[in-house]
Amino acid sequence: MTKNNPIGLFDSGIGGTTIWQEINLLMPNEDTIFIGDQRYAPYGIKSKQEIVDLSFKNIDYLLSLGCKIVVVACNTATTNAIEEMREKYSIPIIGIEPAIKPATILSKTSKIGILATKGTITSDFFASKVKLYPETQIIEQIGYDLVTLIETGRLHSDEMKALLTSYLLPMVDQGIDTLVLGCTHYPYLTPIIETIIPADIKIIDSGKAVAKHTKEVLEKLDLLTTNTSAGANYFFSNTDIEILKTFTPESGIVEYRDF
Ligand code: DGL
């Protein structure tokens, strides 16, 4: 693997572009290939085995394109399949998980809320992380249908606002002072969430931490690019590319691919 091979990222859909943004901000000269597995979205309601199989399919495709590292830009895939992925592949694989630890540090009330997919919240991996913080009251909420609404162009709909209100206000009533966005699609909901919950509740996600960790791993393996100008950024979808296009930068190359 050479330093100038691309960084590969995958998600079930457009959510992982929030992670791509942080990676590009930190390492603008890296070439990147992002694949949104939109034909099979959402992952959050699939079985563990289905998520493992889809993750393998995505990594195989990224490897066929010569990626030097894979960033799993999806909490659901990480919490259900990261062990299986690391067992099967020798390439470095970076995962993303809900930011429980930073939230417990930030919280003054020791009450935090976590909004994530069913697949993430019901995973053994997630349960094992929650157990590490017995002093903190962790209020979990499954974000049913949120990903589907985003993937079908209904991010700014009344339906979205109503669903979010029904998920968030019960957590507010229970006294949370920190809200963890445990799905990479959800940072796109932040402006709407801010109109629903009190302004003093902090909203956090794992994007920056994942980008920082990716850079550290590349550095350690001596795989940081030697490019001195902005990298090329490819975004592939296995469905209609129109939705993905609205979440990618103008300089990005967005194409249909059959993976
Ligand atoms: N964006 C993903 C996550 O972080 C997956 C959402 C889904 O497909 O349900 O969990």
PDB file of C-alpha atoms and ligand atoms in Angstrom:
ATOM      1  CA  MET A   1       0.000   0.000   0.000  1.00  0.00           C
ATOM      2  CA  THR A   2       1.432   3.393  -0.857  1.00  0.00           C
ATOM      3  CA  LYS A   3       1.011   6.732   0.895  1.00  0.00           C
ATOM      4  CA  ASN A   4      -0.870   8.279  -1.990  1.00  0.00           C
ATOM      5  CA  ASN A   5      -3.584   5.660  -2.219  1.00  0.00           C
ATOM      6  CA  PRO A   6      -7.003   6.980  -1.177  1.00  0.00           C
ATOM      7  CA  ILE A   7      -8.739   6.849   2.180  1.00  0.00           C
ATOM      8  CA  GLY A   8     -11.918   4.762   1.808  1.00  0.00           C
ATOM      9  CA  LEU A   9     -15.114   5.482   3.737  1.00  0.00           C
ATOM     10  CA  PHE A  10     -18.484   3.757   3.752  1.00  0.00           C
ATOM     11  CA  ASP A  11     -21.920   4.243   5.238  1.00  0.00           C
ATOM     12  CA  SER A  12     -25.417   3.010   4.473  1.00  0.00           C
ATOM     13  CA  GLY A  13     -26.070   6.363   2.826  1.00  0.00           C
ATOM     14  CA  ILE A  14     -25.341  10.054   2.984  1.00  0.00           C
ATOM     15  CA  GLY A  15     -24.727  10.138   6.766  1.00  0.00           C
ATOM     16  CA  GLY A  16     -21.072   9.244   6.426  1.00  0.00           C
ATOM     17  CA  THR A  17     -20.447  12.458   4.516  1.00  0.00           C
ATOM     18  CA  THR A  18     -20.441  14.161   7.947  1.00  0.00           C
ATOM     19  CA  ILE A  19     -17.354  12.070   8.732  1.00  0.00           C
ATOM     20  CA  TRP A  20     -15.865  12.734   5.306  1.00  0.00           C
ATOM     21  CA  GLN A  21     -16.178  16.490   6.013  1.00  0.00           C
ATOM     22  CA  GLU A  22     -14.126  16.184   9.202  1.00  0.00           C
ATOM     23  CA  ILE A  23     -11.507  14.019   7.490  1.00  0.00           C
ATOM     24  CA  ASN A  24     -11.223  16.428   4.592  1.00  0.00           C
ATOM     25  CA  LEU A  25     -10.933  19.381   6.972  1.00  0.00           C
ATOM     26  CA  LEU A  26      -8.054  17.746   8.826  1.00  0.00           C
ATOM     27  CA  MET A  27      -6.323  16.127   5.831  1.00  0.00           C
ATOM     28  CA  PRO A  28      -7.337  18.148   2.742  1.00  0.00           C
ATOM     29  CA  ASN A  29      -4.561  16.729   0.551  1.00  0.00           C
ATOM     30  CA  GLU A  30      -5.663  13.112   0.956  1.00  0.00           C
ATOM     31  CA  ASP A  31      -7.560  11.502  -1.928  1.00  0.00           C
ATOM     32  CA  THR A  32     -10.802   9.958  -0.688  1.00  0.00           C
ATOM     33  CA  ILE A  33     -13.418   7.515  -1.918  1.00  0.00           C
ATOM     34  CA  PHE A  34     -16.749   7.556  -0.097  1.00  0.00           C
ATOM     35  CA  ILE A  35     -19.353   4.905  -0.848  1.00  0.00           C
ATOM     36  CA  GLY A  36     -22.959   5.288   0.249  1.00  0.00           C
ATOM     37  CA  ASP A  37     -24.699   1.904   0.238  1.00  0.00           C
ATOM     38  CA  GLN A  38     -28.068   3.538  -0.390  1.00  0.00           C
ATOM     39  CA  ARG A  39     -29.562   0.536  -2.173  1.00  0.00           C
ATOM     40  CA  TYR A  40     -29.489  -1.261   1.173  1.00  0.00           C
ATOM     41  CA  ALA A  41     -30.248   1.665   3.540  1.00  0.00           C
ATOM     42  CA  PRO A  42     -31.204   1.894   6.297  1.00  0.00           C
ATOM     43  CA  TYR A  43     -28.856  -0.462   8.129  1.00  0.00           C
ATOM     44  CA  GLY A  44     -30.371   0.385  11.510  1.00  0.00           C
ATOM     45  CA  ILE A  45     -33.253  -2.092  11.209  1.00  0.00           C
ATOM     46  CA  LYS A  46     -31.206  -4.966   9.758  1.00  0.00           C
ATOM     47  CA  SER A  47     -29.901  -8.038  11.588  1.00  0.00           C
ATOM     48  CA  LYS A  48     -26.316  -8.251  12.784  1.00  0.00           C
ATOM     49  CA  GLN A  49     -25.509 -10.849  10.109  1.00  0.00           C
ATOM     50  CA  GLU A  50     -26.937  -8.661   7.342  1.00  0.00           C
ATOM     51  CA  ILE A  51     -24.855  -5.713   8.586  1.00  0.00           C
ATOM     52  CA  VAL A  52     -21.714  -7.884   8.693  1.00  0.00           C
ATOM     53  CA  ASP A  53     -22.320  -9.090   5.123  1.00  0.00           C
ATOM     54  CA  LEU A  54     -22.975  -5.569   3.808  1.00  0.00           C
ATOM     55  CA  SER A  55     -19.865  -4.260   5.568  1.00  0.00           C
ATOM     56  CA  PHE A  56     -17.757  -6.990   3.922  1.00  0.00           C
ATOM     57  CA  LYS A  57     -19.236  -6.123   0.525  1.00  0.00           C
ATOM     58  CA  ASN A  58     -18.390  -2.445   1.008  1.00  0.00           C
ATOM     59  CA  ILE A  59     -14.844  -3.107   2.176  1.00  0.00           C
ATOM     60  CA  ASP A  60     -14.236  -5.499  -0.739  1.00  0.00           C
ATOM     61  CA  TYR A  61     -15.270  -2.722  -3.111  1.00  0.00           C
ATOM     62  CA  LEU A  62     -13.074  -0.095  -1.413  1.00  0.00           C
ATOM     63  CA  LEU A  63     -10.137  -2.523  -1.494  1.00  0.00           C
ATOM     64  CA  SER A  64     -10.706  -3.176  -5.203  1.00  0.00           C
ATOM     65  CA  LEU A  65     -10.200   0.584  -5.674  1.00  0.00           C
ATOM     66  CA  GLY A  66      -6.894   0.506  -3.779  1.00  0.00           C
ATOM     67  CA  CYS A  67      -7.862   2.204  -0.510  1.00  0.00           C
ATOM     68  CA  LYS A  68      -5.056   2.305   2.065  1.00  0.00           C
ATOM     69  CA  ILE A  69      -7.366   2.491   5.078  1.00  0.00           C
ATOM     70  CA  VAL A  70     -11.110   2.061   5.631  1.00  0.00           C
ATOM     71  CA  VAL A  71     -13.150   4.413   7.786  1.00  0.00           C
ATOM     72  CA  VAL A  72     -16.449   2.853   8.797  1.00  0.00           C
ATOM     73  CA  ALA A  73     -18.468   6.076   8.754  1.00  0.00           C
ATOM     74  CA  CYS A  74     -21.454   4.360  10.340  1.00  0.00           C
ATOM     75  CA  ASN A  75     -22.178   3.679  14.007  1.00  0.00           C
ATOM     76  CA  THR A  76     -24.532   0.829  13.148  1.00  0.00           C
ATOM     77  CA  ALA A  77     -21.910  -1.024  11.093  1.00  0.00           C
ATOM     78  CA  THR A  78     -19.217  -0.400  13.695  1.00  0.00           C
ATOM     79  CA  THR A  79     -21.243  -1.543  16.696  1.00  0.00           C
ATOM     80  CA  ASN A  80     -22.463  -4.683  14.892  1.00  0.00           C
ATOM     81  CA  ALA A  81     -19.543  -5.705  12.720  1.00  0.00           C
ATOM     82  CA  ILE A  82     -16.220  -4.098  13.676  1.00  0.00           C
ATOM     83  CA  GLU A  83     -14.804  -7.280  15.229  1.00  0.00           C
ATOM     84  CA  GLU A  84     -15.742  -9.354  12.191  1.00  0.00           C
ATOM     85  CA  MET A  85     -14.254  -6.728   9.847  1.00  0.00           C
ATOM     86  CA  ARG A  86     -10.969  -6.591  11.751  1.00  0.00           C
ATOM     87  CA  GLU A  87     -10.770 -10.371  11.849  1.00  0.00           C
ATOM     88  CA  LYS A  88     -11.257 -10.693   8.100  1.00  0.00           C
ATOM     89  CA  TYR A  89      -9.133  -7.828   6.745  1.00  0.00           C
ATOM     90  CA  SER A  90      -5.522  -6.882   7.397  1.00  0.00           C
ATOM     91  CA  ILE A  91      -5.977  -3.273   6.225  1.00  0.00           C
ATOM     92  CA  PRO A  92      -6.406  -0.713   9.055  1.00  0.00           C
ATOM     93  CA  ILE A  93     -10.096  -0.178   9.839  1.00  0.00           C
ATOM     94  CA  ILE A  94     -11.313   2.840  11.816  1.00  0.00           C
ATOM     95  CA  GLY A  95     -14.715   2.581  13.497  1.00  0.00           C
ATOM     96  CA  ILE A  96     -17.120   5.122  14.932  1.00  0.00           C
ATOM     97  CA  GLU A  97     -19.206   4.729  18.053  1.00  0.00           C
ATOM     98  CA  PRO A  98     -21.516   7.061  19.984  1.00  0.00           C
ATOM     99  CA  ALA A  99     -19.534   9.616  22.037  1.00  0.00           C
ATOM    100  CA  ILE A 100     -20.578   8.292  25.456  1.00  0.00           C
ATOM    101  CA  LYS A 101     -17.263   8.963  27.175  1.00  0.00           C
ATOM    102  CA  PRO A 102     -16.971  12.632  26.108  1.00  0.00           C
ATOM    103  CA  ALA A 103     -20.622  13.102  27.104  1.00  0.00           C
ATOM    104  CA  THR A 104     -20.043  11.730  30.600  1.00  0.00           C
ATOM    105  CA  ILE A 105     -17.125  14.140  30.989  1.00  0.00           C
ATOM    106  CA  LEU A 106     -19.150  17.129  29.750  1.00  0.00           C
ATOM    107  CA  SER A 107     -22.327  16.406  31.698  1.00  0.00           C
ATOM    108  CA  LYS A 108     -22.877  18.227  34.974  1.00  0.00           C
ATOM    109  CA  THR A 109     -26.171  16.513  35.789  1.00  0.00           C
ATOM    110  CA  SER A 110     -24.751  13.036  35.007  1.00  0.00           C
ATOM    111  CA  LYS A 111     -27.759  12.523  32.775  1.00  0.00           C
ATOM    112  CA  ILE A 112     -27.074  12.126  29.097  1.00  0.00           C
ATOM    113  CA  GLY A 113     -29.307  11.297  26.165  1.00  0.00           C
ATOM    114  CA  ILE A 114     -28.295   9.131  23.231  1.00  0.00           C
ATOM    115  CA  LEU A 115     -30.125   9.148  19.935  1.00  0.00           C
ATOM    116  CA  ALA A 116     -29.061   6.303  17.640  1.00  0.00           C
ATOM    117  CA  THR A 117     -30.409   3.588  15.365  1.00  0.00           C
ATOM    118  CA  LYS A 118     -32.051   0.423  16.655  1.00  0.00           C
ATOM    119  CA  GLY A 119     -29.069  -1.590  15.397  1.00  0.00           C
ATOM    120  CA  THR A 120     -26.650   0.499  17.452  1.00  0.00           C
ATOM    121  CA  ILE A 121     -28.693   0.677  20.638  1.00  0.00           C
ATOM    122  CA  THR A 122     -29.496  -3.045  20.699  1.00  0.00           C
ATOM    123  CA  SER A 123     -25.916  -4.171  19.926  1.00  0.00           C
ATOM    124  CA  ASP A 124     -23.800  -6.009  22.513  1.00  0.00           C
ATOM    125  CA  PHE A 125     -20.978  -3.603  21.702  1.00  0.00           C
ATOM    126  CA  PHE A 126     -23.081  -0.596  22.723  1.00  0.00           C
ATOM    127  CA  ALA A 127     -24.336  -2.326  25.883  1.00  0.00           C
ATOM    128  CA  SER A 128     -20.753  -3.059  26.910  1.00  0.00           C
ATOM    129  CA  LYS A 129     -19.854   0.657  26.536  1.00  0.00           C
ATOM    130  CA  VAL A 130     -22.867   1.850  28.533  1.00  0.00           C
ATOM    131  CA  LYS A 131     -21.867  -0.487  31.370  1.00  0.00           C
ATOM    132  CA  LEU A 132     -18.582   1.384  31.762  1.00  0.00           C
ATOM    133  CA  TYR A 133     -20.408   4.421  33.209  1.00  0.00           C
ATOM    134  CA  PRO A 134     -22.594   3.231  36.094  1.00  0.00           C
ATOM    135  CA  GLU A 135     -22.527   6.720  37.661  1.00  0.00           C
ATOM    136  CA  THR A 136     -24.196   8.291  34.641  1.00  0.00           C
ATOM    137  CA  GLN A 137     -27.852   7.956  33.795  1.00  0.00           C
ATOM    138  CA  ILE A 138     -27.873   7.165  30.094  1.00  0.00           C
ATOM    139  CA  ILE A 139     -31.221   7.661  28.407  1.00  0.00           C
ATOM    140  CA  GLU A 140     -31.335   5.796  25.121  1.00  0.00           C
ATOM    141  CA  GLN A 141     -33.703   6.652  22.300  1.00  0.00           C
ATOM    142  CA  ILE A 142     -34.016   4.834  18.986  1.00  0.00           C
ATOM    143  CA  GLY A 143     -34.369   7.285  16.099  1.00  0.00           C
ATOM    144  CA  TYR A 144     -36.931   5.252  14.160  1.00  0.00           C
ATOM    145  CA  ASP A 145     -37.390   6.492  10.564  1.00  0.00           C
ATOM    146  CA  LEU A 146     -35.007   9.456  10.815  1.00  0.00           C
ATOM    147  CA  VAL A 147     -32.480   7.969   8.374  1.00  0.00           C
ATOM    148  CA  THR A 148     -35.203   7.019   5.894  1.00  0.00           C
ATOM    149  CA  LEU A 149     -36.580  10.570   5.910  1.00  0.00           C
ATOM    150  CA  ILE A 150     -33.109  12.016   5.290  1.00  0.00           C
ATOM    151  CA  GLU A 151     -32.354   9.491   2.543  1.00  0.00           C
ATOM    152  CA  THR A 152     -35.623  10.299   0.766  1.00  0.00           C
ATOM    153  CA  GLY A 153     -35.146  14.064   0.743  1.00  0.00           C
ATOM    154  CA  ARG A 154     -37.420  14.831   3.700  1.00  0.00           C
ATOM    155  CA  LEU A 155     -34.814  16.318   6.038  1.00  0.00           C
ATOM    156  CA  HIS A 156     -36.711  19.601   6.375  1.00  0.00           C
ATOM    157  CA  SER A 157     -40.226  18.173   6.614  1.00  0.00           C
ATOM    158  CA  ASP A 158     -42.966  18.606   9.232  1.00  0.00           C
ATOM    159  CA  GLU A 159     -42.810  14.833   9.689  1.00  0.00           C
ATOM    160  CA  MET A 160     -39.140  15.095  10.678  1.00  0.00           C
ATOM    161  CA  LYS A 161     -39.793  17.863  13.198  1.00  0.00           C
ATOM    162  CA  ALA A 162     -42.696  15.920  14.747  1.00  0.00           C
ATOM    163  CA  LEU A 163     -40.648  12.717  15.047  1.00  0.00           C
ATOM    164  CA  LEU A 164     -37.676  14.505  16.567  1.00  0.00           C
ATOM    165  CA  THR A 165     -39.912  16.311  19.037  1.00  0.00           C
ATOM    166  CA  SER A 166     -41.431  13.028  20.168  1.00  0.00           C
ATOM    167  CA  TYR A 167     -37.963  11.499  20.668  1.00  0.00           C
ATOM    168  CA  LEU A 168     -36.249  14.460  22.316  1.00  0.00           C
ATOM    169  CA  LEU A 169     -38.733  16.057  24.701  1.00  0.00           C
ATOM    170  CA  PRO A 170     -39.015  12.981  26.964  1.00  0.00           C
ATOM    171  CA  MET A 171     -35.210  13.083  27.368  1.00  0.00           C
ATOM    172  CA  VAL A 172     -35.337  16.797  28.149  1.00  0.00           C
ATOM    173  CA  ASP A 173     -38.049  16.130  30.740  1.00  0.00           C
ATOM    174  CA  GLN A 174     -35.768  13.589  32.400  1.00  0.00           C
ATOM    175  CA  GLY A 175     -33.100  16.269  32.872  1.00  0.00           C
ATOM    176  CA  ILE A 176     -30.387  15.505  30.317  1.00  0.00           C
ATOM    177  CA  ASP A 177     -27.822  18.265  29.819  1.00  0.00           C
ATOM    178  CA  THR A 178     -25.910  16.540  26.997  1.00  0.00           C
ATOM    179  CA  LEU A 179     -27.271  14.886  23.865  1.00  0.00           C
ATOM    180  CA  VAL A 180     -25.167  12.405  21.892  1.00  0.00           C
ATOM    181  CA  LEU A 181     -25.904  12.044  18.189  1.00  0.00           C
ATOM    182  CA  GLY A 182     -25.052   8.364  17.737  1.00  0.00           C
ATOM    183  CA  CYS A 183     -25.642   8.066  14.006  1.00  0.00           C
ATOM    184  CA  THR A 184     -23.600   9.786  11.315  1.00  0.00           C
ATOM    185  CA  HIS A 185     -26.753  11.015   9.576  1.00  0.00           C
ATOM    186  CA  TYR A 186     -27.872  12.994  12.604  1.00  0.00           C
ATOM    187  CA  PRO A 187     -25.461  15.978  12.535  1.00  0.00           C
ATOM    188  CA  TYR A 188     -27.581  17.143   9.568  1.00  0.00           C
ATOM    189  CA  LEU A 189     -30.493  17.342  12.028  1.00  0.00           C
ATOM    190  CA  THR A 190     -28.696  19.667  14.454  1.00  0.00           C
ATOM    191  CA  PRO A 191     -30.369  22.909  13.240  1.00  0.00           C
ATOM    192  CA  ILE A 192     -33.811  21.287  13.720  1.00  0.00           C
ATOM    193  CA  ILE A 193     -32.871  19.745  17.079  1.00  0.00           C
ATOM    194  CA  GLU A 194     -31.763  23.183  18.273  1.00  0.00           C
ATOM    195  CA  THR A 195     -35.280  24.503  17.707  1.00  0.00           C
ATOM    196  CA  ILE A 196     -36.716  21.717  19.899  1.00  0.00           C
ATOM    197  CA  ILE A 197     -34.433  21.371  22.929  1.00  0.00           C
ATOM    198  CA  PRO A 198     -33.264  24.116  25.331  1.00  0.00           C
ATOM    199  CA  ALA A 199     -30.155  25.984  24.203  1.00  0.00           C
ATOM    200  CA  ASP A 200     -28.138  24.941  27.256  1.00  0.00           C
ATOM    201  CA  ILE A 201     -28.222  21.249  26.334  1.00  0.00           C
ATOM    202  CA  LYS A 202     -24.951  20.406  24.590  1.00  0.00           C
ATOM    203  CA  ILE A 203     -25.131  18.387  21.378  1.00  0.00           C
ATOM    204  CA  ILE A 204     -22.120  16.227  20.521  1.00  0.00           C
ATOM    205  CA  ASP A 205     -21.043  13.673  17.937  1.00  0.00           C
ATOM    206  CA  SER A 206     -17.916  11.658  17.159  1.00  0.00           C
ATOM    207  CA  GLY A 207     -16.893  13.160  13.807  1.00  0.00           C
ATOM    208  CA  LYS A 208     -13.858  15.180  14.886  1.00  0.00           C
ATOM    209  CA  ALA A 209     -12.536  12.392  17.120  1.00  0.00           C
ATOM    210  CA  VAL A 210     -12.745   9.872  14.275  1.00  0.00           C
ATOM    211  CA  ALA A 211     -10.914  12.187  11.883  1.00  0.00           C
ATOM    212  CA  LYS A 212      -8.182  12.795  14.463  1.00  0.00           C
ATOM    213  CA  HIS A 213      -7.838   9.076  15.128  1.00  0.00           C
ATOM    214  CA  THR A 214      -7.660   8.326  11.386  1.00  0.00           C
ATOM    215  CA  LYS A 215      -4.822  10.837  11.011  1.00  0.00           C
ATOM    216  CA  GLU A 216      -2.942   9.365  13.976  1.00  0.00           C
ATOM    217  CA  VAL A 217      -3.199   5.847  12.550  1.00  0.00           C
ATOM    218  CA  LEU A 218      -2.004   6.973   9.107  1.00  0.00           C
ATOM    219  CA  GLU A 219       0.884   8.849  10.719  1.00  0.00           C
ATOM    220  CA  LYS A 220       1.902   5.840  12.780  1.00  0.00           C
ATOM    221  CA  LEU A 221       1.855   3.585   9.724  1.00  0.00           C
ATOM    222  CA  ASP A 222       3.734   6.194   7.679  1.00  0.00           C
ATOM    223  CA  LEU A 223       0.818   6.327   5.246  1.00  0.00           C
ATOM    224  CA  LEU A 224       0.013  10.059   5.195  1.00  0.00           C
ATOM    225  CA  THR A 225      -0.107  11.387   1.643  1.00  0.00           C
ATOM    226  CA  THR A 226       2.788  13.290   0.125  1.00  0.00           C
ATOM    227  CA  ASN A 227       0.355  15.261  -2.109  1.00  0.00           C
ATOM    228  CA  THR A 228       0.927  18.988  -1.718  1.00  0.00           C
ATOM    229  CA  SER A 229      -2.362  20.130  -3.221  1.00  0.00           C
ATOM    230  CA  ALA A 230      -6.012  19.362  -2.531  1.00  0.00           C
ATOM    231  CA  GLY A 231      -6.883  15.686  -2.945  1.00  0.00           C
ATOM    232  CA  ALA A 232      -9.479  14.251  -5.346  1.00  0.00           C
ATOM    233  CA  ASN A 233     -12.733  13.261  -3.666  1.00  0.00           C
ATOM    234  CA  TYR A 234     -15.002  10.603  -5.145  1.00  0.00           C
ATOM    235  CA  PHE A 235     -18.503   9.835  -3.871  1.00  0.00           C
ATOM    236  CA  PHE A 236     -20.219   6.703  -5.165  1.00  0.00           C
ATOM    237  CA  SER A 237     -23.808   5.591  -4.687  1.00  0.00           C
ATOM    238  CA  ASN A 238     -25.435   2.356  -5.824  1.00  0.00           C
ATOM    239  CA  THR A 239     -28.771   4.148  -6.388  1.00  0.00           C
ATOM    240  CA  ASP A 240     -29.810   7.475  -7.819  1.00  0.00           C
ATOM    241  CA  ILE A 241     -26.984   9.959  -7.141  1.00  0.00           C
ATOM    242  CA  GLU A 242     -29.219  13.039  -6.798  1.00  0.00           C
ATOM    243  CA  ILE A 243     -29.617  12.892  -2.999  1.00  0.00           C
ATOM    244  CA  LEU A 244     -25.919  12.170  -2.426  1.00  0.00           C
ATOM    245  CA  LYS A 245     -25.053  15.149  -4.649  1.00  0.00           C
ATOM    246  CA  THR A 246     -26.853  17.524  -2.298  1.00  0.00           C
ATOM    247  CA  PHE A 247     -24.614  16.425   0.599  1.00  0.00           C
ATOM    248  CA  THR A 248     -21.246  16.583  -1.166  1.00  0.00           C
ATOM    249  CA  PRO A 249     -18.962  19.511  -2.060  1.00  0.00           C
ATOM    250  CA  GLU A 250     -19.011  21.040  -5.516  1.00  0.00           C
ATOM    251  CA  SER A 251     -15.480  19.838  -6.154  1.00  0.00           C
ATOM    252  CA  GLY A 252     -16.509  16.240  -5.383  1.00  0.00           C
ATOM    253  CA  ILE A 253     -16.963  13.714  -8.174  1.00  0.00           C
ATOM    254  CA  VAL A 254     -20.307  11.965  -7.642  1.00  0.00           C
ATOM    255  CA  GLU A 255     -21.046   8.837  -9.662  1.00  0.00           C
ATOM    256  CA  TYR A 256     -23.250   5.753  -9.772  1.00  0.00           C
ATOM    257  CA  ARG A 257     -21.396   2.490  -9.150  1.00  0.00           C
ATOM    258  CA  ASP A 258     -22.727  -1.033  -8.864  1.00  0.00           C
ATOM    259  CA  PHE A 259     -21.289  -2.359  -5.593  1.00  0.00           C
TER     260      PHE A 259
HETATM  261  N1  DGL B   1     -25.393   6.436   9.390  1.00  0.00           N
HETATM  262  C1  DGL B   1     -25.499   5.205  10.024  1.00  0.00           C
HETATM  263  C2  DGL B   1     -25.097   5.181  11.465  1.00  0.00           C
HETATM  264  O1  DGL B   1     -24.232   5.927  11.841  1.00  0.00           O
HETATM  265  C3  DGL B   1     -26.521   4.208   9.596  1.00  0.00           C
HETATM  266  C4  DGL B   1     -27.925   4.590   9.636  1.00  0.00           C
HETATM  267  C5  DGL B   1     -28.817   3.535   9.025  1.00  0.00           C
HETATM  268  O2  DGL B   1     -28.585   3.141   7.889  1.00  0.00           O
HETATM  269  O3  DGL B   1     -29.755   3.125   9.712  1.00  0.00           O
HETATM  270  O4  DGL B   1     -25.582   4.413  12.241  1.00  0.00           O
END
